[in-house]
Amino acid sequence: QVQLVESGGGLVQAGGSLRLSCAASGRTFSSYFMGWFRQAPGKEREFVAAISGGGVNTYHADSVKGRFTISRDNAKNTVYLQMNSLKPEDTAVYYCAAGRWRIRTAVAGDEYDYWGQGTQVTVSS
C-alpha cells in the first residue's frame, strides 16, 4: 500500500508560480512511476506529467510543456510539480498518483494504482 499526500496548492495570479509536492509512504517509492493529473470543474481528469521510478524519463502534456516540470527525490519519497507562467486555465484540483505493474503509457489514469486526495490550484486573471 502507498499513501500519497499532496501539498502546495493555493491561489496565485496569472503568470505566477507554485510548486506542488506529493509525499509518499512506503519503502519502495523508487519502484513506482509517479504522475500528476488535474481535474477542473465540469471537465474530465487530464494527464499533466509523469516521471519514471529513477527519474530518468519524464513526460509532460503539451498544454504544460515549457511551463511545468516534474521531478522527484527518492531519498525523501517525494515527487514535485514546479508550475511556472500559470494561466487561468490551469485552475483545477491536482492529484498525484503512483503506479507500478500496470504502467504502459504513463498518461492514462487507469494505469495508476494509488491516488492522493488532491490539492486545489486557482489562477486568477
mmCIF file of C-alpha atoms in Angstrom:
data_model
loop_
_atom_site.group_PDB
_atom_site.id
_atom_site.type_symbol
_atom_site.label_atom_id
_atom_site.label_comp_id
_atom_site.label_asym_id
_atom_site.label_seq_id
_atom_site.Cartn_x
_atom_site.Cartn_y
_atom_site.Cartn_z
ATOM 1 C CA GLN A 1 0.000 0.000 0.000
ATOM 2 C CA VAL A 2 1.126 3.505 -0.836
ATOM 3 C CA GLN A 3 -0.388 6.604 0.695
ATOM 4 C CA LEU A 4 0.024 9.904 -1.117
ATOM 5 C CA VAL A 5 -0.421 13.373 0.345
ATOM 6 C CA GLU A 6 -0.291 16.456 -1.875
ATOM 7 C CA SER A 7 0.516 19.957 -0.716
ATOM 8 C CA GLY A 8 1.472 23.318 -2.142
ATOM 9 C CA GLY A 9 -1.726 24.353 -3.853
ATOM 10 C CA GLY A 10 -3.248 27.786 -3.462
ATOM 11 C CA LEU A 11 -4.341 30.982 -5.146
ATOM 12 C CA VAL A 12 -1.927 32.714 -7.486
ATOM 13 C CA GLN A 13 -2.168 35.421 -10.125
ATOM 14 C CA ALA A 14 -1.695 34.631 -13.778
ATOM 15 C CA GLY A 15 1.984 34.497 -14.629
ATOM 16 C CA GLY A 16 2.901 33.345 -11.152
ATOM 17 C CA SER A 17 4.423 30.107 -9.910
ATOM 18 C CA LEU A 18 3.610 27.313 -7.496
ATOM 19 C CA ARG A 19 5.377 24.114 -6.541
ATOM 20 C CA LEU A 20 3.268 21.130 -5.653
ATOM 21 C CA SER A 21 4.648 18.320 -3.542
ATOM 22 C CA CYS A 22 3.415 14.791 -3.086
ATOM 23 C CA ALA A 23 4.781 12.799 -0.168
ATOM 24 C CA ALA A 24 4.511 9.034 -0.355
ATOM 25 C CA SER A 25 4.578 6.405 2.339
ATOM 26 C CA GLY A 26 6.330 3.085 1.966
ATOM 27 C CA ARG A 27 9.823 1.803 1.339
ATOM 28 C CA THR A 28 9.533 1.081 -2.377
ATOM 29 C CA PHE A 29 8.896 4.600 -3.656
ATOM 30 C CA SER A 30 11.641 4.384 -6.282
ATOM 31 C CA SER A 31 9.864 1.409 -7.856
ATOM 32 C CA TYR A 32 6.841 3.499 -8.742
ATOM 33 C CA PHE A 33 6.078 5.659 -11.714
ATOM 34 C CA MET A 34 4.609 8.902 -10.396
ATOM 35 C CA GLY A 35 2.124 11.071 -12.215
ATOM 36 C CA TRP A 36 0.296 14.346 -11.802
ATOM 37 C CA PHE A 37 -3.241 14.734 -13.088
ATOM 38 C CA ARG A 38 -5.749 17.543 -12.770
ATOM 39 C CA GLN A 39 -9.478 17.981 -12.935
ATOM 40 C CA ALA A 40 -11.251 21.275 -13.477
ATOM 41 C CA PRO A 41 -14.924 21.768 -12.573
ATOM 42 C CA GLY A 42 -17.167 20.166 -15.158
ATOM 43 C CA LYS A 43 -14.251 18.618 -17.011
ATOM 44 C CA GLU A 44 -12.708 15.187 -17.137
ATOM 45 C CA ARG A 45 -9.480 14.380 -15.367
ATOM 46 C CA GLU A 46 -6.469 15.030 -17.571
ATOM 47 C CA PHE A 47 -2.832 13.996 -17.546
ATOM 48 C CA VAL A 48 -0.294 16.658 -16.626
ATOM 49 C CA ALA A 49 3.089 14.990 -16.138
ATOM 50 C CA ALA A 50 4.758 11.723 -15.184
ATOM 51 C CA ILE A 51 8.192 10.523 -14.139
ATOM 52 C CA SER A 52 9.800 7.104 -14.056
ATOM 53 C CA GLY A 53 10.976 5.465 -10.867
ATOM 54 C CA GLY A 54 14.584 6.522 -11.220
ATOM 55 C CA GLY A 55 13.671 9.950 -12.500
ATOM 56 C CA VAL A 56 15.373 9.490 -15.867
ATOM 57 C CA ASN A 57 12.255 9.611 -18.026
ATOM 58 C CA THR A 58 9.718 12.405 -17.802
ATOM 59 C CA TYR A 59 6.560 13.145 -19.736
ATOM 60 C CA HIS A 60 4.588 16.370 -19.906
ATOM 61 C CA ALA A 61 1.278 17.172 -21.520
ATOM 62 C CA ASP A 62 1.512 19.530 -24.477
ATOM 63 C CA SER A 63 -0.566 22.078 -22.610
ATOM 64 C CA VAL A 64 2.088 22.436 -19.897
ATOM 65 C CA LYS A 65 5.342 21.809 -21.756
ATOM 66 C CA GLY A 66 7.828 24.559 -21.155
ATOM 67 C CA ARG A 67 5.906 25.792 -18.109
ATOM 68 C CA PHE A 68 5.634 22.796 -15.740
ATOM 69 C CA THR A 69 8.395 20.441 -14.644
ATOM 70 C CA ILE A 70 8.008 17.174 -12.793
ATOM 71 C CA SER A 71 10.823 15.889 -10.593
ATOM 72 C CA ARG A 72 11.322 13.509 -7.702
ATOM 73 C CA ASP A 73 13.553 12.978 -4.701
ATOM 74 C CA ASN A 74 13.574 9.285 -3.863
ATOM 75 C CA ALA A 75 15.501 9.878 -0.652
ATOM 76 C CA LYS A 76 12.553 11.951 0.538
ATOM 77 C CA ASN A 77 9.818 9.813 -1.030
ATOM 78 C CA THR A 78 8.511 12.946 -2.704
ATOM 79 C CA VAL A 79 7.517 13.992 -6.203
ATOM 80 C CA TYR A 80 7.226 17.631 -7.229
ATOM 81 C CA LEU A 81 5.465 19.652 -9.870
ATOM 82 C CA GLN A 82 7.026 23.043 -10.488
ATOM 83 C CA MET A 83 4.466 25.238 -12.219
ATOM 84 C CA ASN A 84 5.568 28.484 -13.826
ATOM 85 C CA SER A 85 3.784 31.015 -16.034
ATOM 86 C CA LEU A 86 0.463 29.869 -14.667
ATOM 87 C CA LYS A 87 -2.685 30.605 -16.637
ATOM 88 C CA PRO A 88 -6.321 30.782 -15.506
ATOM 89 C CA GLU A 89 -6.975 27.586 -17.476
ATOM 90 C CA ASP A 90 -4.558 25.763 -15.153
ATOM 91 C CA THR A 91 -7.137 26.143 -12.377
ATOM 92 C CA ALA A 92 -8.041 22.662 -11.163
ATOM 93 C CA VAL A 93 -7.646 20.145 -8.396
ATOM 94 C CA TYR A 94 -4.269 18.499 -8.871
ATOM 95 C CA TYR A 95 -3.772 14.865 -7.947
ATOM 96 C CA CYS A 96 -0.645 12.791 -7.712
ATOM 97 C CA ALA A 97 -0.727 9.112 -8.499
ATOM 98 C CA ALA A 98 1.581 6.116 -8.168
ATOM 99 C CA GLY A 99 1.743 3.138 -10.468
ATOM 100 C CA ARG A 100 3.989 0.137 -10.889
ATOM 101 C CA TRP A 101 2.821 -3.000 -12.650
ATOM 102 C CA ARG A 102 0.190 -1.552 -14.992
ATOM 103 C CA ILE A 103 2.136 1.395 -16.394
ATOM 104 C CA ARG A 104 2.209 1.272 -20.206
ATOM 105 C CA THR A 105 1.905 4.842 -21.492
ATOM 106 C CA ALA A 106 2.099 6.679 -18.134
ATOM 107 C CA VAL A 107 -0.523 9.149 -19.342
ATOM 108 C CA ALA A 108 -3.647 7.101 -18.673
ATOM 109 C CA GLY A 109 -5.141 7.424 -15.238
ATOM 110 C CA ASP A 110 -6.271 3.802 -15.119
ATOM 111 C CA GLU A 111 -2.635 2.680 -15.233
ATOM 112 C CA TYR A 112 -2.082 4.059 -11.739
ATOM 113 C CA ASP A 113 -2.884 2.214 -8.541
ATOM 114 C CA TYR A 114 -2.786 4.842 -5.806
ATOM 115 C CA TRP A 115 -4.069 8.402 -5.686
ATOM 116 C CA GLY A 116 -3.764 11.330 -3.335
ATOM 117 C CA GLN A 117 -6.657 13.424 -2.087
ATOM 118 C CA GLY A 118 -5.837 16.364 -4.337
ATOM 119 C CA THR A 119 -4.807 19.964 -3.834
ATOM 120 C CA GLN A 120 -6.608 22.983 -5.271
ATOM 121 C CA VAL A 121 -4.779 25.349 -7.603
ATOM 122 C CA THR A 122 -6.577 28.551 -8.537
ATOM 123 C CA VAL A 123 -5.098 31.014 -11.004
ATOM 124 C CA SER A 124 -6.715 34.421 -11.157
ATOM 125 C CA SER A 125 -6.628 36.602 -14.245
#
